Amino acid sequence: MKENKFMQIYEELVENIKQKKWPPHTKLPSENELVVTYNTSRETIRKALNLLSQNGYIQKIKGKGSYVLEVSRFDFPISGLVSFKEMAEKLGHESRTVVEEFELIKPDSELCTQLNSTSRDSVWKVVRARAIDGEKIILDKDFFLQKKVPHLTREICEGSIYEYLEKEVGLSISFAKKEISVDEVTEDDERYLDLKDYTHIVVVRNYVYLNDASLFQYTESRHRLDKFRFVDFARRGI
């Protein structure tokens, strides 16, 4: 029974979190306080807290303690090409888009590599913060080759760029290659997002192609760690 004490403590803490005894973003009692509450060793408490962290219930911040994460997360589809507007409508939550940057630029060497372009090409740069339920939790950095997207405005970017490209411009957006990583937050993340105390962010990099297999868009979609889970459907081939 003694060996399983940390599991009993873990399960009780999980229930308390689910019952909102400690709402999201609040601090859990310290290790010392939990040692006294459960009349057990610090090692047992640490095992329970580590399991909470592994299963996405808390974030342990060095020197500050353990903070409760938002247990209910938004599903973000890995496969498929879904615009933020389409995703927000499906979620049924209040959402808005804030265009933080909009300009026509000449790409640097790194962006030329991402877009398979040259330094002579012009590129639309669009940086948008996405708010869900009043919190800015996604930062989308979109880059479109102007030779594929001749005209773009800030007003279009405040709505749905894909809706404009498909319905007004007549582009046939076909497929995307995606890369997912967890990166350290940048100055832009700190400037434009409600990051709380998070030091890392989930980045989905998209290379988007038209029907003729030409690359026309590179995107970095940067998501706050506690708000999303990334889902996909896989079928085993026989």
Coordinates of C-alpha atoms in Angstrom, one line a residue:
M1 CA 0.0 0.0 0.0
K2 CA 2.9 2.3 0.8
E3 CA 4.3 1.9 -2.7
N4 CA 1.0 3.1 -4.2
K5 CA 0.6 6.2 -1.9
F6 CA 1.9 8.6 -4.6
M7 CA -0.8 7.2 -7.0
Q8 CA -3.5 7.8 -4.4
I9 CA -2.2 11.4 -3.9
Y10 CA -2.0 11.9 -7.7
E11 CA -5.6 10.7 -8.2
E12 CA -6.9 13.0 -5.4
L13 CA -5.0 16.0 -6.9
V14 CA -6.4 15.2 -10.3
E15 CA -9.9 15.1 -8.9
N16 CA -9.4 18.4 -7.1
I17 CA -8.1 20.0 -10.4
K18 CA -11.1 18.6 -12.3
Q19 CA -13.5 19.9 -9.6
K20 CA -11.8 23.4 -9.9
K21 CA -10.6 23.4 -6.3
W22 CA -7.5 24.9 -8.0
P23 CA -8.7 26.6 -11.2
P24 CA -6.5 26.9 -14.3
H25 CA -3.4 29.1 -13.9
T26 CA -3.5 29.0 -10.1
K27 CA -0.6 27.7 -8.0
L28 CA -0.7 24.4 -6.3
P29 CA 0.2 24.2 -2.6
S30 CA 4.0 23.9 -2.2
E31 CA 5.8 20.6 -1.8
N32 CA 6.2 21.3 2.0
E33 CA 2.5 22.0 2.3
L34 CA 1.5 18.8 0.5
V35 CA 4.0 16.8 2.7
V36 CA 2.1 18.0 5.7
T37 CA -1.4 17.6 4.2
Y38 CA -0.8 14.0 3.2
N39 CA 1.6 13.1 6.0
T40 CA 4.1 11.6 3.7
S41 CA 7.7 12.1 2.3
R42 CA 8.8 14.8 -0.1
E43 CA 9.9 12.0 -2.5
T44 CA 6.3 10.6 -2.6
I45 CA 4.9 14.1 -3.3
R46 CA 7.4 14.7 -6.1
K47 CA 6.4 11.4 -7.7
A48 CA 2.8 12.5 -7.7
L49 CA 3.6 16.0 -9.0
N50 CA 5.9 14.6 -11.8
L51 CA 3.0 12.4 -12.9
L52 CA 0.6 15.4 -12.9
S53 CA 3.1 17.2 -15.1
Q54 CA 3.6 14.2 -17.5
N55 CA -0.2 13.9 -18.0
G56 CA -0.7 17.6 -18.7
Y57 CA -2.4 18.8 -15.5
I58 CA 0.3 21.1 -14.2
Q59 CA 3.4 23.0 -15.3
K60 CA 6.4 23.0 -12.9
I61 CA 8.2 26.3 -13.1
K62 CA 11.7 26.4 -11.6
G63 CA 11.8 28.7 -8.6
K64 CA 8.0 29.4 -8.7
G65 CA 6.2 26.1 -8.0
S66 CA 3.5 24.1 -9.9
Y67 CA 0.7 25.8 -11.8
V68 CA -2.5 24.2 -13.0
L69 CA -3.0 23.9 -16.7
E70 CA -6.2 24.3 -18.6
V71 CA -7.5 20.7 -18.7
S72 CA -9.9 21.2 -21.6
R73 CA -7.9 21.8 -24.7
F74 CA -8.8 22.7 -28.3
D75 CA -8.3 20.0 -30.9
F76 CA -6.0 21.2 -33.7
P77 CA -6.2 18.9 -36.8
I78 CA -2.7 17.9 -38.1
S79 CA -4.0 16.5 -41.4
G80 CA -6.0 18.7 -43.7
L81 CA -5.8 22.4 -44.5
V82 CA -8.2 24.3 -42.2
S83 CA -8.2 28.1 -41.8
F84 CA -8.5 29.7 -38.4
K85 CA -11.9 31.0 -39.3
E86 CA -13.1 27.5 -40.2
M87 CA -11.6 26.1 -37.0
A88 CA -13.0 28.8 -34.8
E89 CA -16.5 28.3 -36.2
K90 CA -16.2 24.5 -35.5
L91 CA -15.1 25.1 -31.9
G92 CA -18.0 27.4 -31.2
H93 CA -16.0 29.8 -29.1
E94 CA -15.7 33.5 -29.3
S95 CA -12.7 34.3 -31.5
R96 CA -11.1 37.3 -33.2
T97 CA -8.0 38.1 -35.4
V98 CA -5.6 41.0 -34.8
V99 CA -3.4 41.9 -37.7
E100 CA -0.1 42.9 -36.0
E101 CA 2.1 43.2 -39.1
F102 CA 1.2 43.6 -42.8
E103 CA 3.8 44.5 -45.5
L104 CA 5.3 43.6 -48.8
I105 CA 9.0 42.6 -48.3
K106 CA 12.0 41.2 -50.0
P107 CA 12.8 37.8 -48.5
D108 CA 16.1 37.2 -46.7
S109 CA 18.1 34.1 -47.4
E110 CA 16.3 31.9 -44.9
L111 CA 12.8 32.9 -46.2
C112 CA 14.1 32.3 -49.8
T113 CA 14.9 28.8 -48.7
Q114 CA 11.5 28.2 -47.1
L115 CA 9.6 29.5 -50.1
N116 CA 12.0 28.2 -52.8
S117 CA 12.2 31.7 -54.1
T118 CA 14.9 34.3 -55.0
S119 CA 15.8 37.6 -53.4
R120 CA 14.2 39.4 -56.4
D121 CA 10.8 38.0 -55.5
S122 CA 8.4 40.0 -53.4
V123 CA 6.6 38.4 -50.5
W124 CA 3.5 39.4 -48.5
K125 CA 4.3 39.2 -44.8
V126 CA 1.3 38.8 -42.5
V127 CA 1.5 38.4 -38.8
R128 CA -1.8 37.8 -37.0
A129 CA -2.6 37.1 -33.3
R130 CA -5.6 34.8 -32.9
A131 CA -7.7 35.2 -29.7
I132 CA -10.1 32.6 -28.4
D133 CA -12.3 33.5 -25.5
G134 CA -10.4 36.8 -25.1
E135 CA -6.9 35.3 -24.9
K136 CA -4.3 35.6 -27.7
I137 CA -3.1 32.0 -27.9
I138 CA -2.0 31.6 -31.6
L139 CA 0.5 33.7 -33.5
D140 CA 0.3 33.0 -37.3
K141 CA 3.2 34.2 -39.4
D142 CA 2.2 33.9 -43.1
F143 CA 4.4 34.5 -46.1
F144 CA 2.9 34.5 -49.6
L145 CA 4.7 34.9 -52.9
Q146 CA 3.3 38.0 -54.6
K147 CA 3.7 36.4 -58.1
K148 CA 1.1 33.9 -56.9
V149 CA -1.0 36.3 -54.8
P150 CA -0.8 39.7 -56.6
H151 CA -3.1 41.6 -54.4
L152 CA -3.7 41.5 -50.6
T153 CA -5.0 44.0 -48.1
R154 CA -5.0 44.4 -44.3
E155 CA -8.8 44.1 -44.4
I156 CA -8.6 40.7 -46.2
C157 CA -6.1 39.5 -43.6
E158 CA -8.5 40.5 -40.8
G159 CA -11.0 37.9 -42.3
S160 CA -10.0 34.7 -44.1
I161 CA -7.2 34.9 -46.6
Y162 CA -8.0 31.4 -47.9
E163 CA -11.6 32.4 -48.5
Y164 CA -10.4 35.4 -50.5
L165 CA -7.8 33.4 -52.4
E166 CA -10.2 30.6 -53.3
K167 CA -13.4 32.5 -54.0
E168 CA -12.1 35.9 -55.3
V169 CA -8.7 35.0 -56.8
G170 CA -9.6 31.5 -57.9
L171 CA -6.5 29.8 -56.6
S172 CA -6.8 26.0 -56.1
I173 CA -5.0 25.3 -52.8
S174 CA -4.1 21.6 -52.8
F175 CA -1.9 20.2 -50.1
A176 CA 0.7 21.1 -47.4
K177 CA 3.8 19.6 -45.9
K178 CA 3.8 20.1 -42.1
E179 CA 6.5 20.1 -39.5
I180 CA 5.8 20.3 -35.7
S181 CA 8.3 21.2 -33.0
V182 CA 8.4 22.7 -29.5
D183 CA 10.6 25.9 -29.6
E184 CA 11.7 28.5 -27.1
V185 CA 9.4 31.6 -27.2
T186 CA 10.6 34.6 -29.2
E187 CA 10.3 38.3 -28.8
D188 CA 7.3 38.3 -31.2
D189 CA 5.6 35.6 -29.1
E190 CA 6.1 37.7 -26.0
R191 CA 5.0 40.9 -27.7
Y192 CA 1.8 39.6 -29.4
L193 CA 0.6 36.6 -27.3
D194 CA -0.8 36.2 -23.8
L195 CA 1.9 33.7 -22.8
K196 CA 1.5 33.6 -19.0
D197 CA 4.8 32.1 -17.8
Y198 CA 5.4 29.7 -20.6
T199 CA 8.9 29.6 -22.0
H200 CA 8.2 27.2 -24.9
I201 CA 5.6 27.2 -27.7
V202 CA 4.3 24.6 -30.2
V203 CA 5.2 25.6 -33.7
V204 CA 3.5 24.1 -36.8
R205 CA 5.4 25.0 -40.0
N206 CA 3.3 24.7 -43.2
Y207 CA 4.6 24.6 -46.7
V208 CA 1.4 25.1 -48.8
Y209 CA 1.1 24.1 -52.5
L210 CA -1.3 24.8 -55.3
N211 CA -2.9 22.2 -57.6
D212 CA 0.0 22.6 -60.0
A213 CA 2.4 21.5 -57.2
S214 CA 3.9 25.0 -56.9
L215 CA 4.8 26.3 -53.5
F216 CA 3.1 29.6 -52.8
Q217 CA 2.9 30.0 -49.0
Y218 CA 5.1 29.3 -45.9
T219 CA 3.5 29.6 -42.5
E220 CA 4.6 29.4 -38.9
S221 CA 1.6 28.8 -36.6
R222 CA 2.7 29.2 -33.0
H223 CA 0.4 27.8 -30.3
R224 CA 0.5 28.3 -26.5
L225 CA 1.4 25.0 -24.9
D226 CA -1.6 24.6 -22.6
K227 CA -4.4 25.3 -25.0
F228 CA -4.1 22.7 -27.8
R229 CA -3.8 19.1 -28.4
F230 CA -2.8 18.0 -31.9
V231 CA -4.9 15.2 -33.4
D232 CA -4.8 13.0 -36.4
F233 CA -6.6 10.0 -37.8
A234 CA -4.4 7.1 -39.1
R235 CA -5.4 3.9 -40.9
R236 CA -3.1 0.9 -41.0
G237 CA -2.5 -0.1 -44.6
I238 CA -2.8 -3.8 -45.4

